[in-house]
XYZ file of C-alpha atoms in Angstrom:
782
model
C 0.000 0.000 0.000
C 1.391 3.395 -0.974
C 1.675 6.493 1.143
C 0.816 9.737 -0.654
C 1.389 13.292 0.451
C 0.016 16.634 -0.690
C 2.538 18.546 -2.800
C 3.580 22.159 -2.597
C 3.893 22.022 -6.335
C 1.638 23.244 -9.143
C 0.445 26.829 -8.936
C -1.842 27.176 -11.979
C -5.594 26.733 -11.661
C -5.399 23.590 -13.747
C -2.635 22.375 -11.485
C -4.606 23.052 -8.318
C -7.588 21.196 -9.760
C -5.312 18.312 -10.686
C -4.013 18.153 -7.130
C -7.518 18.211 -5.676
C -8.404 15.332 -7.965
C -5.246 13.512 -6.950
C -5.990 13.900 -3.240
C -9.634 12.842 -3.519
C -8.738 9.727 -5.473
C -5.498 8.750 -3.708
C -5.935 9.651 -0.041
C -7.676 6.346 0.891
C -4.318 4.671 0.200
C -2.466 6.954 2.567
C -1.258 4.279 4.991
C 2.442 3.502 4.474
C 4.463 0.355 4.787
C 7.110 0.656 7.484
C 9.368 -1.871 5.730
C 12.444 -0.015 4.485
C 14.492 -3.113 3.705
C 14.286 -2.184 0.007
C 15.548 1.357 0.584
C 18.989 1.387 -1.023
C 22.024 3.436 -0.047
C 25.724 3.570 -0.920
C 28.179 1.397 1.041
C 30.721 3.002 3.359
C 33.588 2.347 0.951
C 31.657 3.923 -1.928
C 31.979 0.883 -4.202
C 28.579 -0.817 -4.077
C 25.028 -0.490 -2.726
C 23.448 -1.845 0.441
C 19.798 -2.465 1.269
C 17.807 -1.104 4.185
C 19.206 -3.813 6.450
C 22.780 -2.872 5.595
C 23.285 -6.015 3.490
C 25.215 -5.782 0.181
C 22.889 -5.320 -2.794
C 24.066 -6.705 -6.143
C 22.174 -4.733 -8.788
C 20.808 -7.007 -11.519
C 18.418 -4.967 -13.639
C 16.363 -5.428 -16.768
C 15.516 -2.549 -19.101
C 11.732 -2.686 -18.976
C 11.606 0.885 -20.270
C 8.026 0.766 -21.600
C 6.496 -1.195 -18.718
C 4.039 1.507 -17.571
C 2.885 2.395 -21.069
C 2.605 -1.158 -22.482
C 1.697 -3.569 -19.708
C -1.613 -4.144 -18.000
C -1.505 -4.962 -14.306
C -1.864 -8.656 -15.160
C 0.953 -8.494 -17.707
C 3.148 -6.594 -15.259
C 2.608 -9.332 -12.681
C 3.640 -11.944 -15.257
C 6.729 -10.006 -16.321
C 7.927 -9.098 -12.836
C 7.505 -12.646 -11.570
C 9.457 -13.978 -14.545
C 12.290 -11.565 -13.803
C 12.234 -12.255 -10.059
C 12.555 -15.992 -10.689
C 15.564 -15.404 -12.925
C 17.365 -13.388 -10.248
C 16.622 -9.831 -11.385
C 16.029 -7.394 -8.533
C 15.745 -4.066 -10.414
C 13.633 -2.927 -13.371
C 14.619 0.287 -15.163
C 11.465 1.984 -16.463
C 10.118 5.354 -17.589
C 7.251 7.423 -16.149
C 6.771 9.661 -19.211
C 7.852 7.760 -22.287
C 9.660 8.851 -25.472
C 8.602 12.424 -26.370
C 5.789 14.943 -26.814
C 5.587 13.953 -30.491
C 5.498 10.241 -29.672
C 3.895 10.110 -26.238
C 3.156 6.588 -24.990
C -0.130 6.236 -23.104
C -1.019 3.645 -20.486
C -2.899 0.498 -21.610
C -6.113 2.318 -20.578
C -5.263 5.266 -22.819
C -4.230 7.588 -19.969
C -1.566 10.258 -20.430
C 1.098 10.786 -17.736
C 0.241 14.505 -17.644
C -3.219 15.932 -18.263
C -1.965 18.566 -20.692
C 1.276 16.849 -21.718
C 2.946 19.084 -19.182
C 4.545 17.976 -15.899
C 2.594 20.679 -14.039
C -0.549 18.542 -14.418
C 0.080 14.923 -13.348
C -2.749 12.612 -14.358
C -4.140 10.700 -11.324
C -5.423 7.799 -13.438
C -2.008 7.265 -15.035
C -0.149 7.357 -11.741
C -2.614 4.960 -10.136
C -1.520 2.476 -12.832
C 2.129 3.198 -11.995
C 1.445 2.795 -8.271
C -0.230 -0.577 -8.722
C 2.819 -1.918 -10.584
C 5.148 -0.345 -8.020
C 3.241 -2.204 -5.284
C 3.583 -5.515 -7.141
C 7.318 -4.964 -7.486
C 7.665 -4.143 -3.792
C 5.803 -7.304 -2.802
C 8.274 -9.276 -4.918
C 11.256 -7.548 -3.293
C 12.165 -5.653 -6.479
C 13.393 -2.106 -7.020
C 12.039 0.149 -9.777
C 14.649 2.515 -11.164
C 12.327 5.305 -12.329
C 13.078 7.833 -15.032
C 10.875 10.909 -14.406
C 10.775 11.433 -18.182
C 12.696 10.388 -21.275
C 15.458 12.778 -22.294
C 13.590 14.270 -25.269
C 11.204 16.055 -22.913
C 14.210 18.138 -21.798
C 16.640 18.369 -24.706
C 14.262 18.499 -27.698
C 10.676 19.237 -26.690
C 11.646 21.618 -23.854
C 8.648 20.396 -21.835
C 10.752 20.179 -18.667
C 12.732 23.382 -18.226
C 14.443 25.451 -15.571
C 11.008 26.980 -14.926
C 9.294 23.764 -13.814
C 11.984 21.126 -13.201
C 12.257 21.839 -9.474
C 8.478 21.722 -9.033
C 8.159 18.449 -10.950
C 10.928 16.962 -8.817
C 9.250 18.314 -5.680
C 5.994 16.602 -6.600
C 7.714 13.282 -7.386
C 9.799 13.408 -4.213
C 6.825 14.232 -2.051
C 4.450 11.748 -3.601
C 6.899 8.817 -3.508
C 8.790 9.782 -0.357
C 7.635 6.772 1.667
C 7.780 4.194 -1.101
C 11.037 2.307 -0.353
C 11.666 0.395 -3.602
C 12.608 3.366 -5.793
C 15.834 4.657 -7.311
C 15.600 7.855 -9.350
C 17.290 7.856 -12.766
C 17.425 11.283 -14.400
C 18.269 11.786 -18.043
C 16.986 9.245 -20.528
C 19.408 8.391 -23.350
C 20.443 11.999 -23.918
C 23.531 14.055 -23.115
C 22.747 16.875 -20.693
C 25.151 19.361 -22.252
C 23.422 22.745 -22.183
C 20.675 21.387 -19.917
C 22.692 20.614 -16.806
C 20.778 23.161 -14.756
C 17.438 21.552 -15.631
C 18.599 18.236 -14.235
C 20.184 19.808 -11.190
C 16.871 21.521 -10.389
C 14.963 18.275 -10.951
C 17.367 16.461 -8.626
C 17.105 19.238 -6.042
C 13.315 19.084 -6.091
C 13.265 15.317 -5.552
C 15.994 15.352 -2.906
C 14.541 18.174 -0.807
C 11.047 16.671 -0.956
C 11.993 13.124 0.023
C 14.762 14.116 2.424
C 17.408 12.336 0.352
C 15.864 8.932 1.043
C 16.189 7.633 -2.500
C 19.357 7.194 -4.526
C 19.754 9.190 -7.726
C 21.800 8.700 -10.884
C 21.751 9.821 -14.524
C 21.191 7.726 -17.675
C 23.287 9.213 -20.530
C 23.385 8.673 -24.246
C 25.134 5.612 -25.728
C 28.610 5.281 -27.135
C 30.300 4.800 -23.785
C 29.121 8.008 -22.130
C 28.814 8.117 -18.345
C 27.062 10.423 -15.909
C 30.547 11.005 -14.479
C 31.339 13.216 -17.488
C 28.802 15.789 -16.327
C 27.765 15.344 -12.696
C 30.429 13.266 -10.917
C 31.128 15.870 -8.240
C 27.463 16.823 -7.742
C 26.254 15.693 -4.321
C 22.903 14.510 -5.646
C 24.579 11.951 -7.965
C 24.911 8.903 -5.699
C 26.339 6.529 -8.299
C 27.346 6.706 -11.937
C 25.531 5.100 -14.832
C 27.096 4.266 -18.205
C 25.427 3.500 -21.513
C 28.164 1.548 -23.252
C 27.022 0.547 -26.711
C 24.688 -1.651 -28.725
C 27.658 -3.033 -30.597
C 29.358 -6.398 -30.663
C 32.520 -6.530 -28.553
C 32.408 -2.880 -27.508
C 35.039 -2.606 -24.690
C 32.684 -1.510 -21.900
C 35.251 -2.663 -19.338
C 37.260 0.465 -20.191
C 34.287 2.709 -19.328
C 33.747 0.984 -15.985
C 37.446 1.065 -15.082
C 37.559 4.782 -15.931
C 34.704 5.516 -13.535
C 36.226 3.212 -10.923
C 39.373 5.333 -10.780
C 37.580 8.669 -10.385
C 37.618 10.768 -7.232
C 35.570 11.151 -5.139
C 34.839 7.423 -5.122
C 31.346 6.572 -6.333
C 29.851 3.249 -7.439
C 29.336 2.794 -11.165
C 27.168 0.655 -13.418
C 26.761 -0.142 -17.103
C 23.070 0.734 -17.129
C 22.525 0.021 -20.822
C 24.912 -2.303 -22.688
C 24.323 -4.357 -25.835
C 20.870 -5.973 -25.978
C 20.117 -9.600 -26.698
C 18.429 -10.186 -30.082
C 18.993 -6.667 -31.414
C 20.977 -5.839 -34.555
C 24.579 -4.819 -34.034
C 24.876 -1.025 -34.127
C 21.065 -0.614 -34.076
C 21.072 -0.889 -37.857
C 18.107 -2.012 -39.925
C 20.003 -5.075 -41.158
C 22.927 -7.059 -39.875
C 24.022 -9.492 -37.191
C 21.784 -10.086 -34.196
C 23.568 -9.990 -30.846
C 23.048 -13.114 -28.779
C 23.513 -14.536 -25.292
C 27.299 -14.682 -25.669
C 27.366 -10.957 -26.457
C 25.367 -10.063 -23.356
C 27.481 -12.380 -21.167
C 30.637 -10.657 -22.377
C 29.246 -7.231 -21.509
C 28.065 -8.397 -18.095
C 31.281 -10.056 -16.939
C 33.366 -7.242 -18.439
C 31.493 -4.744 -16.281
C 31.149 -6.663 -13.017
C 34.770 -7.864 -12.932
C 35.967 -4.331 -13.716
C 34.414 -2.922 -10.562
C 30.732 -2.254 -11.387
C 28.144 -2.373 -8.571
C 26.144 -4.874 -10.622
C 24.805 -4.956 -14.152
C 21.818 -4.160 -16.350
C 20.619 -6.625 -18.994
C 18.622 -5.614 -22.052
C 16.591 -7.449 -24.664
C 15.049 -6.147 -27.879
C 11.645 -7.736 -27.331
C 11.495 -6.723 -23.672
C 12.521 -3.063 -23.505
C 9.685 -2.118 -25.902
C 7.413 -5.070 -24.914
C 6.992 -5.825 -28.598
C 3.912 -7.671 -29.864
C 2.875 -8.701 -33.349
C 1.555 -5.634 -35.163
C 3.636 -3.110 -33.237
C 5.764 -0.641 -35.152
C 9.427 -0.725 -34.211
C 12.589 0.976 -35.389
C 14.682 -1.826 -33.899
C 13.229 -4.902 -35.545
C 10.933 -7.461 -34.039
C 12.070 -10.947 -33.124
C 9.953 -12.978 -30.714
C 7.142 -11.258 -28.822
C 7.988 -10.131 -25.320
C 6.318 -13.098 -23.592
C 8.657 -15.406 -25.532
C 11.648 -13.063 -25.344
C 11.473 -13.192 -21.534
C 12.998 -16.657 -21.747
C 15.846 -16.055 -24.176
C 19.037 -17.697 -22.854
C 20.852 -14.466 -21.947
C 18.282 -13.642 -19.259
C 18.924 -16.998 -17.554
C 22.668 -16.391 -17.814
C 22.377 -13.106 -15.901
C 20.883 -14.928 -12.922
C 23.686 -17.478 -13.080
C 26.226 -14.663 -13.072
C 24.630 -13.109 -10.001
C 24.610 -16.481 -8.236
C 28.319 -16.950 -8.937
C 29.280 -13.451 -7.772
C 27.189 -13.705 -4.607
C 28.487 -17.206 -3.781
C 31.466 -15.486 -2.130
C 31.927 -12.151 -0.379
C 31.875 -10.105 -3.563
C 32.183 -6.810 -1.686
C 35.897 -7.666 -1.310
C 36.404 -7.758 -5.080
C 38.715 -5.278 -6.760
C 39.512 -5.292 -10.489
C 43.065 -6.476 -11.106
C 44.442 -6.875 -14.618
C 47.761 -8.062 -13.200
C 46.139 -11.426 -12.432
C 46.499 -12.217 -16.138
C 50.195 -12.630 -16.917
C 49.612 -13.785 -20.493
C 46.612 -13.620 -22.815
C 44.831 -10.507 -21.476
C 43.512 -9.617 -24.942
C 41.255 -6.710 -25.841
C 37.709 -6.004 -27.046
C 36.041 -9.378 -27.749
C 38.953 -11.412 -26.387
C 39.575 -9.310 -23.255
C 39.832 -11.248 -19.980
C 38.371 -9.172 -17.110
C 39.701 -10.244 -13.722
C 38.906 -9.368 -10.133
C 40.269 -10.677 -6.843
C 39.282 -10.458 -3.209
C 41.381 -7.936 -1.333
C 42.358 -10.603 1.190
C 43.380 -13.039 -1.567
C 40.773 -15.649 -0.682
C 39.315 -15.891 -4.206
C 39.384 -14.463 -7.719
C 37.238 -14.551 -10.859
C 38.517 -14.389 -14.447
C 36.105 -14.427 -17.392
C 37.638 -15.984 -20.509
C 35.352 -15.109 -23.459
C 37.109 -17.096 -26.194
C 38.946 -20.380 -26.224
C 42.571 -19.464 -25.665
C 45.389 -20.103 -23.235
C 45.470 -17.650 -20.347
C 48.282 -17.580 -17.772
C 47.331 -16.504 -14.264
C 49.352 -15.328 -11.269
C 48.511 -17.872 -8.548
C 50.540 -15.884 -6.033
C 47.556 -13.576 -5.508
C 45.676 -16.383 -3.721
C 46.265 -16.597 0.017
C 46.461 -19.680 2.243
C 48.183 -23.026 1.752
C 47.519 -23.188 -1.983
C 45.207 -22.264 -4.856
C 42.195 -24.329 -5.882
C 40.915 -23.808 -9.422
C 37.567 -24.623 -11.045
C 35.622 -23.806 -14.207
C 32.226 -22.126 -13.944
C 30.016 -22.645 -16.996
C 28.071 -19.368 -17.474
C 25.449 -21.161 -19.612
C 24.528 -23.841 -17.066
C 25.777 -22.573 -13.710
C 27.745 -25.782 -13.193
C 31.208 -25.798 -11.629
C 33.897 -28.335 -12.516
C 37.019 -28.763 -10.351
C 40.356 -28.398 -12.140
C 42.867 -29.048 -9.382
C 44.943 -27.626 -6.542
C 48.293 -25.886 -7.020
C 50.997 -24.123 -5.028
C 50.003 -20.458 -4.724
C 53.062 -19.082 -6.408
C 54.150 -18.303 -9.938
C 52.103 -18.310 -13.126
C 50.012 -21.187 -14.480
C 48.335 -21.568 -17.867
C 44.667 -22.539 -18.230
C 42.585 -23.312 -21.345
C 38.756 -23.276 -21.060
C 37.116 -26.668 -21.673
C 35.237 -25.418 -24.725
C 34.807 -25.634 -28.455
C 33.939 -22.961 -31.002
C 30.201 -23.203 -30.255
C 30.450 -22.257 -26.590
C 33.736 -20.490 -25.955
C 33.300 -18.613 -22.679
C 34.001 -19.827 -19.145
C 34.796 -18.275 -15.772
C 37.990 -19.394 -14.081
C 37.444 -19.409 -10.317
C 40.459 -19.410 -8.002
C 40.219 -19.700 -4.242
C 42.200 -20.701 -1.195
C 42.693 -24.455 -1.142
C 41.658 -26.807 1.638
C 43.178 -28.117 3.589
C 41.709 -31.293 2.065
C 41.738 -34.044 4.692
C 39.160 -36.355 3.077
C 40.591 -39.644 1.772
C 39.284 -41.079 -1.513
C 36.743 -43.888 -1.328
C 35.504 -46.629 -3.640
C 32.219 -45.305 -5.032
C 31.253 -48.024 -7.517
C 32.449 -51.187 -9.276
C 31.506 -51.746 -12.916
C 32.136 -55.221 -14.328
C 30.357 -57.329 -16.930
C 30.486 -58.423 -20.545
C 34.295 -58.512 -20.660
C 35.763 -61.083 -18.204
C 39.148 -59.350 -18.211
C 37.998 -55.840 -17.361
C 36.898 -54.083 -14.145
C 36.240 -50.365 -13.716
C 36.491 -48.766 -10.269
C 34.875 -45.372 -9.772
C 36.267 -43.320 -6.865
C 34.750 -40.456 -4.892
C 37.274 -37.891 -6.208
C 40.130 -37.520 -8.719
C 43.252 -39.565 -8.011
C 46.949 -39.000 -8.534
C 48.068 -40.673 -11.733
C 51.208 -42.128 -10.206
C 49.308 -44.100 -7.565
C 46.271 -45.041 -9.665
C 48.257 -46.532 -12.559
C 50.106 -49.110 -10.430
C 48.495 -52.525 -10.805
C 50.112 -53.629 -7.533
C 47.776 -51.255 -5.643
C 44.764 -53.399 -6.604
C 43.884 -57.002 -5.804
C 40.826 -59.152 -6.581
C 39.883 -62.293 -4.660
C 39.474 -65.124 -5.150
C 42.341 -65.886 -7.503
C 42.088 -63.057 -10.063
C 45.341 -61.480 -11.236
C 45.466 -57.724 -11.909
C 47.883 -57.142 -14.775
C 47.227 -53.464 -15.605
C 45.675 -50.274 -14.260
C 44.760 -47.156 -16.277
C 43.446 -43.852 -14.887
C 40.486 -42.499 -16.882
C 40.349 -39.032 -18.431
C 38.124 -37.780 -15.597
C 40.813 -39.002 -13.187
C 38.199 -40.545 -10.871
C 37.947 -43.966 -12.577
C 40.529 -46.728 -12.927
C 40.193 -49.529 -15.493
C 41.848 -52.786 -14.442
C 43.012 -55.490 -16.822
C 42.656 -58.893 -15.176
C 42.786 -62.610 -15.682
C 39.462 -64.149 -16.709
C 36.589 -63.909 -14.246
C 33.803 -66.493 -14.078
C 30.153 -65.824 -14.865
C 27.809 -65.191 -11.901
C 30.704 -65.236 -9.449
C 31.148 -62.878 -6.497
C 34.518 -61.148 -6.083
C 36.092 -58.780 -3.580
C 38.344 -55.979 -4.758
C 40.797 -54.330 -2.367
C 42.692 -51.052 -2.911
C 45.807 -49.798 -1.105
C 48.380 -47.089 -1.778
C 46.074 -44.918 -3.935
C 46.022 -41.174 -3.124
C 43.933 -38.151 -4.161
C 45.171 -34.929 -5.787
C 45.235 -32.699 -2.690
C 48.304 -30.518 -2.105
C 49.014 -32.880 0.774
C 47.692 -36.110 -0.792
C 45.269 -38.213 1.243
C 45.741 -42.001 0.956
C 42.753 -44.301 0.679
C 41.848 -45.954 3.971
C 43.651 -49.161 4.863
C 41.698 -52.203 3.808
C 39.356 -50.316 1.472
C 37.346 -52.972 -0.339
C 34.120 -53.586 -2.287
C 32.190 -56.680 -3.381
C 30.791 -57.190 -6.903
C 29.343 -59.980 -9.030
C 30.622 -60.552 -12.541
C 28.076 -61.459 -15.269
C 28.939 -62.579 -18.775
C 25.703 -61.031 -20.101
C 24.595 -58.253 -17.769
C 21.230 -56.683 -18.638
C 20.955 -53.692 -20.959
C 18.265 -51.025 -21.298
C 15.759 -52.010 -23.972
C 12.956 -49.446 -23.674
C 13.011 -47.150 -26.700
C 15.725 -49.207 -28.430
C 15.597 -48.617 -32.203
C 18.828 -50.221 -33.406
C 21.576 -52.392 -31.862
C 24.750 -53.790 -33.403
C 27.299 -56.054 -31.683
C 28.940 -57.100 -34.979
C 28.860 -60.855 -34.412
C 28.616 -63.316 -37.282
C 30.266 -63.580 -40.651
C 29.872 -62.163 -44.128
C 28.955 -58.661 -45.252
C 25.662 -58.346 -43.308
C 25.617 -56.703 -39.841
C 22.311 -57.612 -38.185
C 20.265 -55.107 -36.220
C 19.597 -56.983 -32.944
C 17.124 -54.466 -31.466
C 14.058 -56.527 -32.334
C 12.597 -53.648 -34.297
C 9.805 -54.482 -36.778
C 11.805 -52.638 -39.433
C 15.429 -53.610 -38.670
C 18.250 -51.354 -39.840
C 20.730 -53.957 -41.079
C 24.115 -52.662 -42.248
C 26.306 -53.789 -45.128
C 30.069 -54.117 -44.789
C 32.141 -52.960 -47.771
C 34.545 -55.301 -49.522
C 37.614 -53.366 -48.371
C 38.696 -51.263 -45.419
C 36.725 -53.119 -42.699
C 37.595 -56.369 -40.938
C 35.477 -58.454 -38.576
C 37.302 -59.479 -35.395
C 36.425 -61.124 -32.105
C 36.074 -57.593 -30.743
C 33.656 -56.220 -33.378
C 34.843 -54.474 -36.514
C 38.095 -52.691 -37.297
C 38.159 -49.870 -39.856
C 41.616 -49.725 -41.407
C 41.105 -47.464 -44.451
C 38.477 -45.332 -46.192
C 35.172 -47.229 -46.172
C 31.507 -46.876 -45.220
C 29.318 -49.257 -43.226
C 25.729 -48.202 -43.948
C 22.102 -49.087 -44.556
C 21.078 -49.628 -48.151
C 18.262 -47.080 -47.955
C 16.834 -44.330 -45.714
C 16.435 -45.130 -42.010
C 12.734 -44.224 -42.191
C 11.570 -46.027 -39.047
C 14.360 -44.544 -36.924
C 13.646 -41.026 -38.216
C 9.909 -41.358 -37.556
C 10.429 -42.767 -34.051
C 12.729 -39.914 -33.020
C 10.518 -37.229 -34.588
C 7.632 -38.495 -32.447
C 9.592 -38.031 -29.196
C 12.109 -35.280 -30.052
C 14.585 -37.354 -28.039
C 17.668 -39.360 -28.963
C 20.418 -41.519 -27.471
C 23.515 -42.589 -29.398
C 25.664 -45.239 -27.680
C 28.925 -46.805 -28.812
C 31.861 -48.836 -27.549
C 34.840 -47.796 -29.631
C 38.610 -47.397 -29.809
C 39.963 -44.616 -32.092
C 43.057 -45.455 -34.132
C 44.718 -42.093 -33.497
C 44.191 -38.530 -32.224
C 44.726 -36.821 -35.571
C 41.279 -37.548 -37.058
C 39.134 -34.427 -37.465
C 36.466 -32.864 -39.660
C 34.875 -34.182 -37.464
C 35.489 -37.685 -38.751
C 32.169 -39.592 -38.741
C 31.835 -42.430 -36.255
C 28.019 -42.772 -36.226
C 25.916 -40.712 -38.627
C 22.425 -40.274 -40.057
C 23.113 -37.871 -42.891
C 23.184 -37.023 -46.581
C 26.545 -35.340 -47.093
C 29.030 -33.025 -45.388
C 26.445 -30.234 -45.014
C 23.179 -32.031 -44.188
C 22.434 -34.457 -41.354
C 19.997 -35.430 -38.647
C 22.801 -36.381 -36.263
C 26.469 -37.318 -36.208
C 28.777 -38.565 -33.469
C 32.274 -37.709 -34.614
C 35.900 -37.341 -33.595
C 37.605 -33.952 -33.616
C 41.178 -34.881 -32.703
C 41.194 -35.368 -28.890
C 37.507 -34.729 -28.249
C 34.106 -36.093 -29.261
C 31.804 -33.837 -31.270
C 28.048 -34.354 -31.740
C 25.965 -32.514 -34.318
C 22.152 -32.619 -34.056
C 19.693 -31.058 -36.457
C 16.738 -29.272 -34.817
C 14.537 -26.319 -35.671
C 17.018 -24.162 -33.715
C 20.268 -25.525 -35.209
C 21.478 -25.541 -38.804
C 21.002 -28.187 -41.507
C 24.484 -29.358 -40.576
C 23.490 -29.785 -36.920
C 25.619 -26.900 -35.719
C 26.467 -25.477 -33.288
C 27.657 -28.828 -32.054
C 28.245 -30.166 -28.559
C 31.828 -31.230 -27.823
C 33.615 -32.824 -24.926
C 36.641 -31.096 -23.468
C 40.031 -31.375 -25.196
C 41.887 -34.471 -23.999
C 38.750 -36.496 -23.233
C 39.078 -38.667 -26.352
C 41.872 -41.210 -26.114
C 42.979 -44.234 -28.108
C 41.675 -46.593 -25.399
C 38.351 -48.464 -25.407
C 35.653 -45.943 -24.512
C 31.947 -46.178 -23.804
C 30.475 -42.955 -25.248
C 26.814 -42.012 -24.893
C 25.072 -38.913 -26.229
C 21.567 -38.147 -24.933
C 19.213 -35.349 -25.908
C 15.930 -34.855 -24.035
C 12.799 -33.128 -25.341
C 13.615 -30.189 -23.029
C 16.734 -29.567 -25.128
C 19.207 -30.808 -22.505
C 22.003 -32.673 -24.261
C 24.700 -34.665 -22.462
C 27.767 -36.690 -23.374
C 28.861 -39.517 -21.052
C 32.284 -41.168 -21.197
C 32.791 -44.483 -19.410
C 29.785 -43.862 -17.199
C 30.864 -40.332 -16.199
C 29.094 -37.165 -17.330
C 31.539 -35.208 -19.519
C 29.408 -32.381 -20.950
C 25.894 -30.935 -20.678
C 24.492 -28.167 -22.869
C 21.143 -26.960 -24.171
C 20.273 -27.806 -27.784
C 16.844 -26.188 -28.229
C 14.238 -26.903 -30.899
C 12.533 -30.057 -32.168
C 13.158 -32.724 -34.823
C 10.452 -31.630 -37.286
C 13.119 -30.735 -39.866
C 14.617 -34.250 -39.911
C 14.894 -35.967 -43.297
C 14.972 -39.565 -44.516
C 18.744 -40.015 -44.643
C 20.750 -43.251 -44.604
C 22.410 -44.469 -41.420
C 26.096 -45.342 -41.392
C 29.342 -45.848 -39.517
C 32.986 -44.827 -40.027
C 32.437 -42.211 -42.742
C 30.148 -39.632 -44.282
C 27.816 -40.883 -47.027
C 30.082 -39.060 -49.476
C 33.063 -41.053 -48.104
C 35.158 -37.974 -47.374
C 35.103 -37.921 -43.554
C 36.846 -41.212 -42.797
C 37.135 -42.516 -39.229
C 39.612 -45.265 -38.372
C 39.429 -47.475 -35.301
C 37.491 -50.316 -33.717
C 33.785 -50.531 -32.854
C 32.292 -53.237 -30.642
C 28.768 -51.934 -30.100
C 26.411 -49.265 -31.437
C 22.899 -48.637 -30.110
C 20.251 -46.018 -30.892
C 17.218 -45.042 -28.802
C 14.344 -42.664 -29.503
C 14.534 -41.340 -25.966
C 17.129 -39.866 -23.630
C 18.582 -42.412 -21.206
C 18.974 -41.144 -17.653
C 22.125 -41.417 -15.549
C 21.171 -44.780 -14.048
C 20.432 -46.231 -17.483
C 23.731 -44.996 -18.909
C 25.511 -46.684 -15.994
C 23.519 -49.872 -16.549
C 24.636 -50.075 -20.180
C 28.194 -49.245 -19.183
C 28.104 -52.144 -16.722
C 26.786 -54.398 -19.481
C 29.960 -53.740 -21.416
C 30.528 -54.203 -25.162
C 29.304 -57.128 -27.140
C 26.182 -57.919 -25.103
C 22.691 -58.303 -26.554
C 19.556 -57.207 -24.667
């Protein structure tokens, strides 16, 4: 409920009548909320904001500029709740929108001023504003209010030195007791020649509300900041920058410039590049995407900004079909609310707030090699006490970092994926000298955040988490609770199996938490006990596994496999050129072996030279089954011949040629690459999903790719999740292509190696099902 106060303001007869009307209509709502927890102020050190309880406030805003003029109360509730759920806590919006010549009315057709003049505020319009302001307050959100867009001052001369103070006085008085407000003067215009108008407007607000609400100024784009005009003015509590609607504009330079100014004031990029708007605000060109907005956000926050403001083409104007727009259309605002960049902003806030971010100071010296500039620039910030640091790496490149800035016994490093919010440990290192890092990415998803923090001390010993055995009597996989040291995990003498099984080899997996043992032959349906000694983890002071660590398992020659949704299965048994589909499908997808380049062995097939193992005709039943579910699983047991194969070289493919496919599992040197055609990817299935460099080896590997109807796609290697990304869209664009192995249909993407099993499902297997098939091993039928 709002609290409203009579104003000293308008003096004309029309103004007096307007005030009488205002008081008659609004006075029943005169009771005020006593909750000032949303009343923001500047921190003692002048670097960030705090809420009414004195707690740090990380500003995460959306530019909902046209909210009051476009949204009904019901739509505003929908929009604000969507933003609240994504982590936004501020909405930047305009009371009087655009200009006298292009005045935007409320959804009920009400004007902000009765005579298009600030001396006559329209009660009906402001009741609409107040209702939305109340909704925002109930959701714990701040509205950063622009009294009017800049044209009303600089072009139309509606707000002048004659009435600016009075307009500010009315606003300050009327909204004095509403806590969730920040005043933003300006409105995309430079104040040069009109400084006094804005100073009078600020004075009117400040004297009327007693300085309760923060004030800033929103300048024109191109990297301008309020600091250019008002930095030393007392009313300007923090600076606001409008960087640019341009790809790879170096907004970090603008933030750093404000950060160094005296007196110290917080700063913010209050309008950077928008998601889904054309680069440079041109009528044609490249649309900026979620990567562009992530770059702008991390550039600003890690250069010392108090937070960040996100923008989206469909949202700032709340575009709907039929609306006129100078900035293009794209999806309507209800769809645009869920573009990926908006989710990524909430993930950024969660990362920053996961540690005491008020300690952060920008520090370029963290990057000793690979700092870059513009689109490749690596913004870096560290805690003043050395307990942690963040570095945003926007492109895949090697970056060397000074670990000596991290305090404590050592430095612990991890990767934060800004698209998923997931963190992946890298390792622990002595906190001295420089170390090189390369993000675990491919060209489709290049950016990651490198997180450094004080290590341990780690005193937890590794444990046996799982035993996977079956299908191959000479193979056992042990999964541990954490990564192991290679020296200890690769010693066969550290492992024993009873009764009477010899361990002849031990190999640490690429995830460094699994060990594959080579053994003498185990017997079907027999129980064994495995014991581990001498194995240590990767802590700076390594922890050995507990004495006598052991686990019991039962070996099965033919462990069960998942059969639900199975569309094709090949174990490559038999003789001759025909490879039978063992799935039991009514329309089996049998394969034909070529005369040359492929050999049958006891362990499946071996591809030794250019060849193609494929169906004779289109895989119609497989295509139809997957189009019905919009889900897919590709599974294979394979052993690449070398790490030089690229293109990617085709291991499993349902395609026409090098440019058209439904899906392909391929090899790109030392990583797996999966291309999937959907309505949101290209005909070639790009952008692809790739595992990290170094995850593909020349050893036997169980690789599984799953894609759920939600768009979540994952790659599993030897029962361990290696990569998860979103691949949106559906399969309605799939075509009736042939299915094949070891090459493209045009025979110019050769893959060499061995394959023991291939399976296809028209659904996404879950983690337990992937593990079940991994346990089943290669060569087993359902």
